Phi, psi and omega in degrees: 000318181292322179294322179294322180295316180293326179290328179295317180290340179271353181291149181293328181296317180295316181297321179296321179295317180296318179296320179296317179297315179296322178295321178296315178299316180296321178296315180297320180295311181296319181295319178296318179294321180293321178295318177297321178295319179294319178296320179295316178297320179296319179296316179296320179295320179295320178294318178296321179294321179294322180288327184270349181287155181279152181213150178234144177213144179254124183246148175259111188243145174289147181261124176265137179245123182263112180196162177282100184290344178283342182249329190231157173239132181248135178224163176098352183264152179285153180281327180231151175226164178259138180231123176265116183254130182229141179164194178306141188303317182296316180294320179296317179297317179296316179295321179295323182283322185267327184050047184271043172217173182222157175246131187218162173234120183270110181247011188295333182261008183265152178264166178303142181137191181261136183219155173249121190236141176272138180273148181227166176241153175216148180086006181272140180303141184294339179278355181255149173244152183225152175225121185262137178234113001279159179280330181234149176229155175256128182234155177237113182259125180226153177299144180278142180220142179228132178228166176248131181225154177281154179267130178250131179264128181238124182259145180290331178203158174240001180256124179246158177285166175061023174075012179281155182233149176268136175274193182281123180291150181229132177251140179282352176239125183265323181226156179223163175263128180247122184233141178175193175293154185301319181295318181291318181295324179294340180275347185293125179260322179199160175253120191245137168250103185269131182232128175274122183258124175289141183291335183263021181294133178234344180248166179301145185253134176228127183222147167258119191240139174278130183280148180230143175264124186240141174269188183293338180266005179083012180271142179283137183255153181270083178226168179258127181247128178231124355288163186274338183230164176216151176263124184242134176238137182230119177285145178236129182226163178291144185267201185290329182296316179295322180294319181294323179294321179291323178296319180294322179294320180292321180293323178294324178292323177295320179297320179295321178295320178297321179296317180296319181295317180294325178296317180295322180295318178297321179296317180295320179297317179298319182292322180292322178296317181294323181291324179292321177297321180295320181292323178295319179298319181294321180292322178296317180297319181293325178293319180295320181295319182291323181290323179291324179292327179289325178291323181294322178292000000 
């Protein structure tokens, strides 16, 4: 029995089966490792492709204007422009998040007047391309001008209910500096602090008001006013109706006092008249008594 068992393990058929099983296990192991390696490589390649692929994004950027602000005022240009940035996906994403570049219009070499200027970018990565919308802008360059003007207070109404009256308004700022283009500053007619007055106001009014530059037609002008606001106080007092009512009450009280005084005077006169009549009656009686006594004698 033992010899047969040892002979079975020595047979070629058994050895071939064992070899086949080991070969199958080895094949499965190698194939599984290779598939995982391929999947990892594919994933890495996809990620690299995603990072290296091109991408576009449109950003809303503020427009910088380069000019000597102490001499000139520029008008007519937009405050923001659109920029389409294209390039590697990673760079585009970083640029979109940081916006570490600028869009500008260089006006430093231009003279006063109207001009058409091309917009440019600076600080953008060299691997990125940009397209600005609009590519050109129209600007109006004018000499800068500054004047000093008085502040005028304008009230919405001067008539209050219940006979109350408005006093003279007072502003804590008497004059302001008005700065802008020469054409706009020349149109300024007055600097106004407009205050809306409620009709039922009974107490003093205090307001902080934004100042406005007005032309001769009442239109607001595009200039810079410094300071921009002023504090205005307006006294409110009782009007003529309240005064007349108080005068009538005082006169009625005076009339009542006069009536009381005249009543007291009449009473005193009546009492004095009655006392005089009594004294006269007494004197008559005494005279009659004396005459009768003389006749008896």
